[in-house]
Coordinates of C-alpha atoms and ligand atoms in Angstrom, one line a residue:
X157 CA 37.2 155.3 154.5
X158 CA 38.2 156.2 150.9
X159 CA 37.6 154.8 147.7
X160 CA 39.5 156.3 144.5
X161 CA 38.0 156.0 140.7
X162 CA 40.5 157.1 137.9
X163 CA 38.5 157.2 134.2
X164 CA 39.8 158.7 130.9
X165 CA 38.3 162.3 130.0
X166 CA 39.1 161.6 126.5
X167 CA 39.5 158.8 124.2
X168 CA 41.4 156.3 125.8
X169 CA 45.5 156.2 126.2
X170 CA 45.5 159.2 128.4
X171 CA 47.8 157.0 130.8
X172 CA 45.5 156.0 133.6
X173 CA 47.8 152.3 133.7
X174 CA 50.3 154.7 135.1
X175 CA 48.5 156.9 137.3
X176 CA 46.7 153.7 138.7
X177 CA 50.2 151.7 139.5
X178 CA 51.5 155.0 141.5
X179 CA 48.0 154.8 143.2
X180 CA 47.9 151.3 143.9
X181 CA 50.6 152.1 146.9
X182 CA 47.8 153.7 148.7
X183 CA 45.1 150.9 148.1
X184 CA 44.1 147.6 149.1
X185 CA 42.2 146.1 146.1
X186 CA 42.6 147.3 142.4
X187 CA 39.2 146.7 140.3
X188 CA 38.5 147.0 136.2
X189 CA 34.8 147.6 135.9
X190 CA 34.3 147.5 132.0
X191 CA 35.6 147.2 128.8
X192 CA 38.0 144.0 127.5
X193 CA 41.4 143.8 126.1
X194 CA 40.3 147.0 124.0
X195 CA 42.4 148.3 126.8
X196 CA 46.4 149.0 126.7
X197 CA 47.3 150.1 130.3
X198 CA 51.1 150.9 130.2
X199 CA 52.8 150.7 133.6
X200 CA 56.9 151.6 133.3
X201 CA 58.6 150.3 136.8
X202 CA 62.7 149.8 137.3
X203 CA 62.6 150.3 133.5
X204 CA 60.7 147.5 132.6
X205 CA 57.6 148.0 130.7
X206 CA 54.3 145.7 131.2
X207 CA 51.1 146.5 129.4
X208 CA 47.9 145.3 130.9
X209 CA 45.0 144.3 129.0
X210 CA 42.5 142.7 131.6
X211 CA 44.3 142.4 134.8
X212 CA 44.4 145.7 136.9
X213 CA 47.5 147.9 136.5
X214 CA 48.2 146.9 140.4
X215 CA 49.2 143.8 139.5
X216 CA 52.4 144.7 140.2
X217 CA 52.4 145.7 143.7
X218 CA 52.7 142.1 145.3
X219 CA 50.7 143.0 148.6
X220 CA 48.0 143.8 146.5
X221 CA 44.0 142.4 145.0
X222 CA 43.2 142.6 142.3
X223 CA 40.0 142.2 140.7
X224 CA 38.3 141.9 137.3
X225 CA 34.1 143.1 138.0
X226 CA 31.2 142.0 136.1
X227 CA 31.3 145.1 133.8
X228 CA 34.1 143.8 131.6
X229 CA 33.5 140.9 128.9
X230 CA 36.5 138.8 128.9
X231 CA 38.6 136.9 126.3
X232 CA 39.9 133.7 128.8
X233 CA 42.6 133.0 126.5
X234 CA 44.0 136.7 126.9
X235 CA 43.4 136.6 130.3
X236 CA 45.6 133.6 130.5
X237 CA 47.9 134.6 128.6
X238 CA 48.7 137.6 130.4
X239 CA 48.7 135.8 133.6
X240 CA 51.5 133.3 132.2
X241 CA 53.4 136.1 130.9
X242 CA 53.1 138.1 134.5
X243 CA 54.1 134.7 135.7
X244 CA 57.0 134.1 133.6
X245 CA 58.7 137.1 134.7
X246 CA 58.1 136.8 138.7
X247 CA 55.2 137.9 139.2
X248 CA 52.6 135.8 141.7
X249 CA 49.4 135.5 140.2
X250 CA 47.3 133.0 142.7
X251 CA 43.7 133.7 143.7
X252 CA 44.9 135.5 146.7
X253 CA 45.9 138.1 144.4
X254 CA 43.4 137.8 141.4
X255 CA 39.5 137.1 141.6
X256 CA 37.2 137.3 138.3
X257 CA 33.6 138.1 138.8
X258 CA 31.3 134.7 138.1
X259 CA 28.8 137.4 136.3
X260 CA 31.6 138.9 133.3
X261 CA 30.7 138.0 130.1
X262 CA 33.1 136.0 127.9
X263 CA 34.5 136.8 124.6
X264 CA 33.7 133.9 121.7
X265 CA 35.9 133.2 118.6
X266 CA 32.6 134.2 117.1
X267 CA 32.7 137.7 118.8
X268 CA 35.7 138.2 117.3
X269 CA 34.4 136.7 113.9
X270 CA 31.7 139.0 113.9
X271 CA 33.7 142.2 114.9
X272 CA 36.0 142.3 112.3
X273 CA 33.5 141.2 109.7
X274 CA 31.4 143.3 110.1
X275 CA 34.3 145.9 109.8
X276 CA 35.1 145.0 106.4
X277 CA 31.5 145.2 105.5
X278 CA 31.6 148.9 106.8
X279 CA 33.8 149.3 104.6
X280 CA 35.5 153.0 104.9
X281 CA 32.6 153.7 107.6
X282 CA 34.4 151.3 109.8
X283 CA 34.3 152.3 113.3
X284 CA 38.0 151.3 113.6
X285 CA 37.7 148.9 116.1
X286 CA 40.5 146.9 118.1
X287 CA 38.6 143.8 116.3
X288 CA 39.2 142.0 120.0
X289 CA 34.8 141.1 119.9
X290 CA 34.0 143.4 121.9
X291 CA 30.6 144.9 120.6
X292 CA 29.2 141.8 119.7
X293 CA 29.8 140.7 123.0
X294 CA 28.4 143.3 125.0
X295 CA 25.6 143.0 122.1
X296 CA 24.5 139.5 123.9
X297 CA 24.9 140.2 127.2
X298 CA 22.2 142.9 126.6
X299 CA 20.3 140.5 124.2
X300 CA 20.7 138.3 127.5
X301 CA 22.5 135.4 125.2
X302 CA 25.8 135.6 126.9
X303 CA 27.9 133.0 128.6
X304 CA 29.1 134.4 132.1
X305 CA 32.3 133.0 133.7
X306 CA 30.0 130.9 135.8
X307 CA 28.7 129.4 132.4
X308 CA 31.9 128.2 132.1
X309 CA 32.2 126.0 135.0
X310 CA 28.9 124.4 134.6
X311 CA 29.8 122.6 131.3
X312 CA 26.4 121.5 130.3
X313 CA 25.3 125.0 130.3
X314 CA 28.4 125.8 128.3
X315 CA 27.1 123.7 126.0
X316 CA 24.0 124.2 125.4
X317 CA 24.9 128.2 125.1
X318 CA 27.8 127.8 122.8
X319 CA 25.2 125.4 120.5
X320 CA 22.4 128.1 120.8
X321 CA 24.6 131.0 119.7
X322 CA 26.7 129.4 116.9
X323 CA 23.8 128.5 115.1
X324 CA 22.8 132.0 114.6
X325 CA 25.6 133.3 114.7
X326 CA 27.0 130.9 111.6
X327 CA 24.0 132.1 109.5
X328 CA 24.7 135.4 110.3
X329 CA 28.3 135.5 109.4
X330 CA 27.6 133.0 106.1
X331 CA 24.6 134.5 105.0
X332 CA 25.1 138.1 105.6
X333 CA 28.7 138.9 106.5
X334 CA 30.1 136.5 103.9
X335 CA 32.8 135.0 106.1
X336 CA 33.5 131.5 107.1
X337 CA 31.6 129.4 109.8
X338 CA 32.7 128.3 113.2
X339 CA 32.6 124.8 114.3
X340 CA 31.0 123.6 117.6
X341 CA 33.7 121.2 118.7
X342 CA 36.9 122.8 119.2
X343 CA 35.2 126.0 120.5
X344 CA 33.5 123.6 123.4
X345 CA 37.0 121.7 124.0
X346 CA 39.3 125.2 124.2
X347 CA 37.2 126.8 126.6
X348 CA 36.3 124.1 128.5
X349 CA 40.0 123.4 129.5
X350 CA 40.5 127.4 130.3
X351 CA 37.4 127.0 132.6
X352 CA 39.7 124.3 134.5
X353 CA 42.2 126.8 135.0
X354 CA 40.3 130.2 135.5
X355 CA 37.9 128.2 137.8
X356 CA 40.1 128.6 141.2
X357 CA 39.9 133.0 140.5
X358 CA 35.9 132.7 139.7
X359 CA 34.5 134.7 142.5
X360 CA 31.8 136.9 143.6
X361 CA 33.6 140.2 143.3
X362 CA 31.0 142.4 144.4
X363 CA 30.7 140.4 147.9
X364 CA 34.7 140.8 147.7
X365 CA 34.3 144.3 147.4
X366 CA 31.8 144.8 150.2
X367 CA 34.1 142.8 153.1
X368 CA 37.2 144.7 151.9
X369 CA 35.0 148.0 152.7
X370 CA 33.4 147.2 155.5
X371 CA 36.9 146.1 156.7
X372 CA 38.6 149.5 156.2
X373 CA 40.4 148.6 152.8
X374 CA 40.8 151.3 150.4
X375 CA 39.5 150.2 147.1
X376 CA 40.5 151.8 143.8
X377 CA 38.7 151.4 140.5
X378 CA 40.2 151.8 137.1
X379 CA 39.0 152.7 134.2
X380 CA 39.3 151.4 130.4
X381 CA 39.1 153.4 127.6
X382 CA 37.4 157.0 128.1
X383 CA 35.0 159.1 128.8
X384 CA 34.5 160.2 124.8
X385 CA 34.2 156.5 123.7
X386 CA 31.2 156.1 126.1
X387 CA 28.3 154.3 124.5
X388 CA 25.9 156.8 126.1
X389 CA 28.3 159.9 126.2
X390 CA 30.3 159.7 123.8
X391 CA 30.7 160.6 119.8
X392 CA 28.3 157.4 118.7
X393 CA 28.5 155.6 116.7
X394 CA 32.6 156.0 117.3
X395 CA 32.8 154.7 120.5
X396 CA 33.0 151.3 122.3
X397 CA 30.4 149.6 123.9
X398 CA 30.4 150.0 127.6
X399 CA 30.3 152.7 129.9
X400 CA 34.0 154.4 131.3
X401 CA 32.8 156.9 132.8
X402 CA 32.4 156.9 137.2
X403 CA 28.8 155.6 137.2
X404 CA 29.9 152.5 135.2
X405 CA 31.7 151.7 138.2
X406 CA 28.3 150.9 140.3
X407 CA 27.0 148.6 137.5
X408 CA 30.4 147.5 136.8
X409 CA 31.5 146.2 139.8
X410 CA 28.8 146.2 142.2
X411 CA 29.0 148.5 144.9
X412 CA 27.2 151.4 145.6
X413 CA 27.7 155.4 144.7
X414 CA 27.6 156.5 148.6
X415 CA 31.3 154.1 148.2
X416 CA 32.7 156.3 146.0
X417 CA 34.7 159.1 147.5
X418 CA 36.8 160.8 144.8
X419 CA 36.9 161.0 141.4
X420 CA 40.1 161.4 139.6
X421 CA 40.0 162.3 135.8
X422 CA 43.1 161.7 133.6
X423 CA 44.2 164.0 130.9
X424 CA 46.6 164.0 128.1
X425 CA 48.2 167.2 127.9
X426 CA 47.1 167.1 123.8
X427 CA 44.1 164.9 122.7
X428 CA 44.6 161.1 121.3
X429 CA 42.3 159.4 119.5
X430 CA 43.0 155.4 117.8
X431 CA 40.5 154.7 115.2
X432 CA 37.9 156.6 113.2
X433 CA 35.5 159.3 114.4
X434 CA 35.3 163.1 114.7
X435 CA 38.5 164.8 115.9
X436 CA 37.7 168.9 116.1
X437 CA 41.5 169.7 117.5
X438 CA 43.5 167.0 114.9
X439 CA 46.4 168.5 113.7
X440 CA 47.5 166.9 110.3
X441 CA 50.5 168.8 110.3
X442 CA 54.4 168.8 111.4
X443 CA 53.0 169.7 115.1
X444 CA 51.1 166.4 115.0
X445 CA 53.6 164.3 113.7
X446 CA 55.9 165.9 116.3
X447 CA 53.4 165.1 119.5
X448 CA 53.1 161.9 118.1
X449 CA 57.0 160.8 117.9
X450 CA 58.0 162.7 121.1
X451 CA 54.8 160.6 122.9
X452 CA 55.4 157.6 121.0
X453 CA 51.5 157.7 120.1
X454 CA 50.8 154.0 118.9
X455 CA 48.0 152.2 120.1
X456 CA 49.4 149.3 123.3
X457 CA 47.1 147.0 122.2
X458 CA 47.0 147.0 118.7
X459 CA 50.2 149.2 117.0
X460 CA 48.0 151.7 115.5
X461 CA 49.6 155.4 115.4
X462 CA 47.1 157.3 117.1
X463 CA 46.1 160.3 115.7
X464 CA 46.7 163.5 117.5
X465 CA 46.0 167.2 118.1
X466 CA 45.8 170.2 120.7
X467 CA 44.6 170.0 124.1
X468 CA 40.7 170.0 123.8
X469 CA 39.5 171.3 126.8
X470 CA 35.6 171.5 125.5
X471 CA 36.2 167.7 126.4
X472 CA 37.3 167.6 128.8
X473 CA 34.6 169.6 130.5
X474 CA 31.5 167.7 129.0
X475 CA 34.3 165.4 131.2
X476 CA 34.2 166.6 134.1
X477 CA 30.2 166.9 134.1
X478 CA 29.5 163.2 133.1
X479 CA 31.8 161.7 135.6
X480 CA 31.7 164.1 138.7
X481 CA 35.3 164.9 138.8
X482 CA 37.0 165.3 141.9
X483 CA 40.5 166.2 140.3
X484 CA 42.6 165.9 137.5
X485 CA 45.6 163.8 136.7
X486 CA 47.9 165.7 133.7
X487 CA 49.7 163.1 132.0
X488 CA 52.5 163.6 129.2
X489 CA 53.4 167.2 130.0
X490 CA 57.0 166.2 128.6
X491 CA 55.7 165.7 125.0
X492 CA 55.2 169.2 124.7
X493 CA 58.3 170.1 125.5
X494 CA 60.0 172.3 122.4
X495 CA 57.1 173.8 121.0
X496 CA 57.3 177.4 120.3
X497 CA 53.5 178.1 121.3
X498 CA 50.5 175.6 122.7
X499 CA 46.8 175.6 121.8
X500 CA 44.0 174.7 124.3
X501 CA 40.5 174.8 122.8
X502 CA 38.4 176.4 124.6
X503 CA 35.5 176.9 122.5
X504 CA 33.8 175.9 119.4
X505 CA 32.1 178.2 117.0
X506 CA 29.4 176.4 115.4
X507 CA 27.1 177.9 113.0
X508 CA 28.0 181.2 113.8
X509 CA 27.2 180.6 117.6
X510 CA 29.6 180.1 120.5
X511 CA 29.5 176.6 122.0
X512 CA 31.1 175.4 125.7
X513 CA 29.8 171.7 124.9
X514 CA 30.5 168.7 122.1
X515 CA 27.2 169.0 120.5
X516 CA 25.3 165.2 119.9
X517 CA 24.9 165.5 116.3
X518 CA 27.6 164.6 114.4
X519 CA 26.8 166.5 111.3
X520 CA 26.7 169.9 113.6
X521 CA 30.0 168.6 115.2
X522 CA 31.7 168.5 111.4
X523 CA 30.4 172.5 111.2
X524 CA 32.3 173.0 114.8
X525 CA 35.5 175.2 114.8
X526 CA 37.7 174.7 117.4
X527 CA 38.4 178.6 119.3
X528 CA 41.9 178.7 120.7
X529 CA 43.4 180.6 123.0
X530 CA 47.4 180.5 122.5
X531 CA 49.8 180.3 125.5
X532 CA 53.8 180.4 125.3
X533 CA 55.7 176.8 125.1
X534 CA 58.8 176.0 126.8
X535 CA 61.9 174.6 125.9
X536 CA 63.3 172.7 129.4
X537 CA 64.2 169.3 130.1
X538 CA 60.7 169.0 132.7
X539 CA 61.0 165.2 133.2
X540 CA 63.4 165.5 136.2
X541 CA 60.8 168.0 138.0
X542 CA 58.7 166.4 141.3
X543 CA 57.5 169.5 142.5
X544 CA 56.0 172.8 140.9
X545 CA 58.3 174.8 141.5
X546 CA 60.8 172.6 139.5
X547 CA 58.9 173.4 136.7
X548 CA 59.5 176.4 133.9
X549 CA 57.0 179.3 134.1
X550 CA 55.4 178.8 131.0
X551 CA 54.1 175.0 132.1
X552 CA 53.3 176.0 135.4
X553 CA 50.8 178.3 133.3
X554 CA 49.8 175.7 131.2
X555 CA 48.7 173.6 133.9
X556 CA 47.0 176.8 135.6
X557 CA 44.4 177.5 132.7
X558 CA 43.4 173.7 132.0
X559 CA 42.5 174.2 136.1
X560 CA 40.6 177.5 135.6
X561 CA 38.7 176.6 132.7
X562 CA 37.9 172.8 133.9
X563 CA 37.0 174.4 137.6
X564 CA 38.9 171.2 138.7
X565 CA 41.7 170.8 140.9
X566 CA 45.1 169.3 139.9
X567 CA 46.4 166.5 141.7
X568 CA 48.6 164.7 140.0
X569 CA 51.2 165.6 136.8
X570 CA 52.8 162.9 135.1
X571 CA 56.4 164.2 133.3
X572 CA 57.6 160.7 131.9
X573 CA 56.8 157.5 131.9
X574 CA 58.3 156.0 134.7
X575 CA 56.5 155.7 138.3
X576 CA 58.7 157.9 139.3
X577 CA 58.4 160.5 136.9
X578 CA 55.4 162.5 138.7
X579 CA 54.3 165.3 140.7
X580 CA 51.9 164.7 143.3
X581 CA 50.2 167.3 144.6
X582 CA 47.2 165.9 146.5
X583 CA 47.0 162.4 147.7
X584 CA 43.5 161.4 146.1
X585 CA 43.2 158.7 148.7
X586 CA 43.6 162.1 151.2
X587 CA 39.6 163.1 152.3
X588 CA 39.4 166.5 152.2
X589 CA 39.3 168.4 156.1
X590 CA 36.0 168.7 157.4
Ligands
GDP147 P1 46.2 154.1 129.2 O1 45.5 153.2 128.2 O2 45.3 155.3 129.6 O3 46.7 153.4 130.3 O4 47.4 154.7 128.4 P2 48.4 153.9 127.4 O5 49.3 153.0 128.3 O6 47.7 153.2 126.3 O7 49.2 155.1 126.8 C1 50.0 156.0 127.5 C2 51.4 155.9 127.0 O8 52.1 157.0 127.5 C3 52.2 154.7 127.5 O9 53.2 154.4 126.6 C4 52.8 155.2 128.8 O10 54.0 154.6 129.2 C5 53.1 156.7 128.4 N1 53.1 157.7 129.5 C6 52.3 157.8 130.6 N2 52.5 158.9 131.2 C7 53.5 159.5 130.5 C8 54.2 160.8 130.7 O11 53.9 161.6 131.6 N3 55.1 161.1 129.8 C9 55.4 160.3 128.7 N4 56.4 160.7 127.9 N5 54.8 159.1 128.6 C10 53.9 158.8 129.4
IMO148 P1 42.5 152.2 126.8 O1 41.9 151.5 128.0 C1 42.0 154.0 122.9 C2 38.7 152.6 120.5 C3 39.0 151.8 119.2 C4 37.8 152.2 118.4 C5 36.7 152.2 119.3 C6 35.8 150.9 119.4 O2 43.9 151.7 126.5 O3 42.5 153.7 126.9 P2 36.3 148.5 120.4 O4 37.3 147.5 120.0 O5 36.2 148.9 121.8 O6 34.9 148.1 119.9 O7 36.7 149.8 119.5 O8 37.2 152.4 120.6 N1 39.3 152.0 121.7 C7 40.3 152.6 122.4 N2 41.0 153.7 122.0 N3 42.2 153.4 124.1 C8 41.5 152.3 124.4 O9 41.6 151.7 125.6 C9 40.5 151.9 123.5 N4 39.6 150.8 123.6 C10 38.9 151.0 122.5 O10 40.2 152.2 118.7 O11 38.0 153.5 117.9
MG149 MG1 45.8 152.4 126.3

C-alpha cells in the first residue's frame, strides 16, 4: 500500500507536471485535488510538449486513471477543449480513463467576468491573476451558491442556479464594477450542451478512490499551484484561492490522511513567481534575466514572464512544515548552469532580528532582508547526468545544503525537461524498511 502526493513549495511552476508524468509509471490513478486552469503542468515526452490545465499530467500514460476531485472548480469548456486536443493527437480520452467528481464546482462566464473586473478596478493593486474565474468561483462554493457538475446534469437545477446568480451577479458587475452584463440564454444553452458531453465522466471520485485502495492500486495526487499561493498559508492577499498544500488533498478529493503515505515537495532550484506579491530573493538584474532565458520562465497558462530570483530556502521550510514533507524533488538544476557563484537564502534579517520563517505581515515582510550564504557555480553541460556521481562537485554541493538546511531528503533531480532527463534517487512509491 502506497499513496504519493507531489505539491509546489513555492509559487507554482516548480515543474510538478513533470515530476508527476515520471511518477505516473508507478501508479494506478492520477488525481488533481484543487485549483482550475490557473494551472500550467508541462510534461515533455519523445519531444513533444503537452501542457495540462485540468486533466492530470498522467494522461499520457495510456494504462492509466485519471481523475479530476471535488477540490478543483472547473471551466467545462477548457476541460473539453483539452480533451479534444489530447484526442486529436492520439490520445484515448473515454471514461475508463477520465472521471470528474459530480461535487467540483464549475466556472461561469460570469466568474470570469467578475475576475478580471475586478482586476482593473484594483487597479495597480491587482493581485495579477490568470483572470480564468477562479476566486469568484471558489467565493460561491463557500457562499454555498455554486453549481456542481451534478448541477449540470439536472437541467432544471441548472436553471434555476444560473437565474439566481446572474441576477446578482449583473448588478454587481453594472453597478459596481462598471462592466457589461451577461445574458441568461446563451449561458443556459452552452453549458447545457457541455453537460451532454461531460455527463458520461461525472462520477463519484471519492468512492473511485476508495475501491482503487482497497484494491491495492497506488494512487498519486497532484498538486496545482504552491504551497506560497495557499489561501491559508500563503502571502494573502497574493495568492489563489484554494488550498495546495498535502491536507487540501483530504478535502480535495475525499480520502482520508491515514491514505497518505509520502509526501513529495517540488523545488525550483531559484524561486518563480507569475503575478504580483512580495518577492524577498527577486533579482532585477542580469542574473535574473539570465535564469529567466536559460529556464524559459513564462507563465504555461497565460505567457507571462515570470519573475525570478535566488533559491529561497526560508520557503521552502515554512514548506516543508505546512505540508509534512516526505522528500524533495529538485527541478531545473540545468538553469543554473554558467553562473560564476549561487545564492540560497537562508535567513532573513528583519528589524534587526534573525528570522528562520516568512513572517504573516506583509508590511514586516517588505522590512525582511534576505541573508545569503554563497556557494561556487559550475560551468558543465549536467543535463546528460542520471546518477550523482555524473554530476560536477560544486552541484552535488548545491543539492547537499538545500538537504541540510530543509532536514529533508532528496529523491528526485530534474536536469532538463524531458522524462528522461532525471535522477532518481528514491522511488517515492518505495515504503521505507521497517
Ligand atoms: P508546473 O506548473 O509546476 O507543472 O510547472 P510548469 O510546467 O508551469 O513550468 C515548468 C517548466 O520548466 C516547464 O516548461 C517544464 O517543461 C520545464 N522543466 C521542468 N523540469 C525542468 C528541468 O529540470 N530543466 C529545465 N530546463 N526545464 C524543466
Ligand atoms: P501551476 O499549477 C504560478 C498565481 C497567479 C496570481 C495568483 C492568483 O502551473 O503551478 P488565480 O488566477 O489563481 O486567482 O491567480 O496565483 N497562479 C499561479 N502562478 N503557477 C500556477 O499554477 C498558478 N496558478 C495561479 O499568477 O499571482
Ligand atoms: Mg505551471
Amino acid at each position: 500500500m502506497s499513496n504519493v502526493v507531489v505539491v509546489g513549495t513555492q509559487w507554482g511552476d516548480e515543474g510538478k507536471g513533470k515530476v508527476v508524468d515520471l511518477l505516473t509509471a508507478k501508479a494506478d490513478l492520477v488525481v488533481r485535488f484543487q485549483g482550475g486552469n490557473n494551472a500550467g503542468h508541462t510534461l515533455v515526452v519523445n519531444g513533444e510538449q503537452t501542457i495540462c490545465h485540468l486533466i492530470p499530467s498522467g494522461i499520457l500514460h495510456d494504462d492509466k486513471k485519471c481523475l479530476i476531485g471535488n477540490g478543483l472548480v472547473v471551466d467545462p469548456e477548457v476541460l473539453l477543449e483539452e480533451m479534444d486536443n489530447l484526442t486529436q493527437r492520439g490520445i484515448v480520452i473515454n471514461p475508463e480513463r477520465l472521471s470528474l467528481s459530480e461535487k467540483a464546482h464549475i466556472i461561469m462566464p460570469y466568474h470570469k467576468a467578475l475576475d478580471l473586473a475586478r482586476e482593473v478596478a484594483k487597479g495597480k493593486d491587482k493581485i495579477g491573476t490568470t483572470g480564468r474565474g477562479i476566486g469568484p468561483c471558489y467565493e460561491d462554493k463557500v457562499g454555498r451558491t455554486g453549481i456542481r457538475a451534478i448541477d449540470l446534469l439536472e437541467t432544471e437545477t441548472l436553471r434555476e442556479k444560473i437565474k439566481t446568480n446572474l441576477k446578482e451577479k449583473n448588478f454587481y458587475l453594472t453597478k459596481f464594477l462598471d462592466a457589461e452584463p451577461l445574458e441568461f440564454q446563451p449561458i443556459f444553452d452552452q453549458y447545457q450542451s457541455m453537460a451532454e458531453t461531460l455527463r458520461p465522466y461525472v462520477t463519484d471520485v471519492s468512492i473511485e478512490i476508495d475501491q482503487a485502495i482497497r484494491s491495492g492500486k497506488k494512487v498519486l495526487f497532484e498538486g496545482a499551484q504552491g504551497t506560497h499561493l495557499d489561501i491559508d498559508h500563503g502571502t494573502y492577499p497574493f495568492v489563489t484561492s484554494s488550498n495546495p498544500v498535502s491536507g487540501g488533498v483530504c478535502a480535495g478529493a475525499g480520502v482520508g490522511p491515514g491514505k497518505l503515505h509520502h509526501i513529495n515537495g517540488i523545488v525550483k532550484a531559484y524561486t518563480t513567481r507569475v503575478g504580483s506579491g512580495p518577492f524577498p530573493t527577486e533579482l532585477l538584474d542580469e542574473t535574473g534575466d539570465y535564469i529567466q532565458e536559460r529556464g524559459a520562465e513564462f507563465g504555461a497558462t497565460t505567457g507571462r514572464r515570470r519573475r525570478c530570483g535566488w533559491l529561497d530556502l526560508v520557503m521552502v521550510r515554512d514548506s516543508v512544515r505546512f505540508n509534512g514533507l516526505s522528500s524533495l524533488s529538485i527541478t531545473k538544476l540545468d538553469v543554473l548552469t554558467g553562473l560564476e557563484n549561487l545564492k540560497i537564502c537562508t535567513g532573513y534579517e528583519c528589524e534587526g532580528e534573525r528570522i528562520g520563517s516568512r513572517p504573516t505581515s506583509l508590511n514586516k515582510l517588505a522590512q525582511c532582508t534576505p541573508v545569503y550564504e554563497e556557494l561556487p557555480g559550475w560551468k558543465e553541460d549536467i543535463t546528460a547526468a542520471r546518477q550523482m556521481d555524473q554530476l560536477p562537485t560544486e552541484t552535488r554541493n548545491y543539492l547537499t545544503r538545500i538537504e541540510e538546511i530543509t532536514e529533508v531528503p532528496l529523491s528526485i533531480v530534474s536536469v532538463g525537461p524531458m522524462r528522461e532527463e532525471t535522477i532518481v534517487l528514491k522511488d517515492p512509491f518505495t515504503p521505507p524498511p521497517l
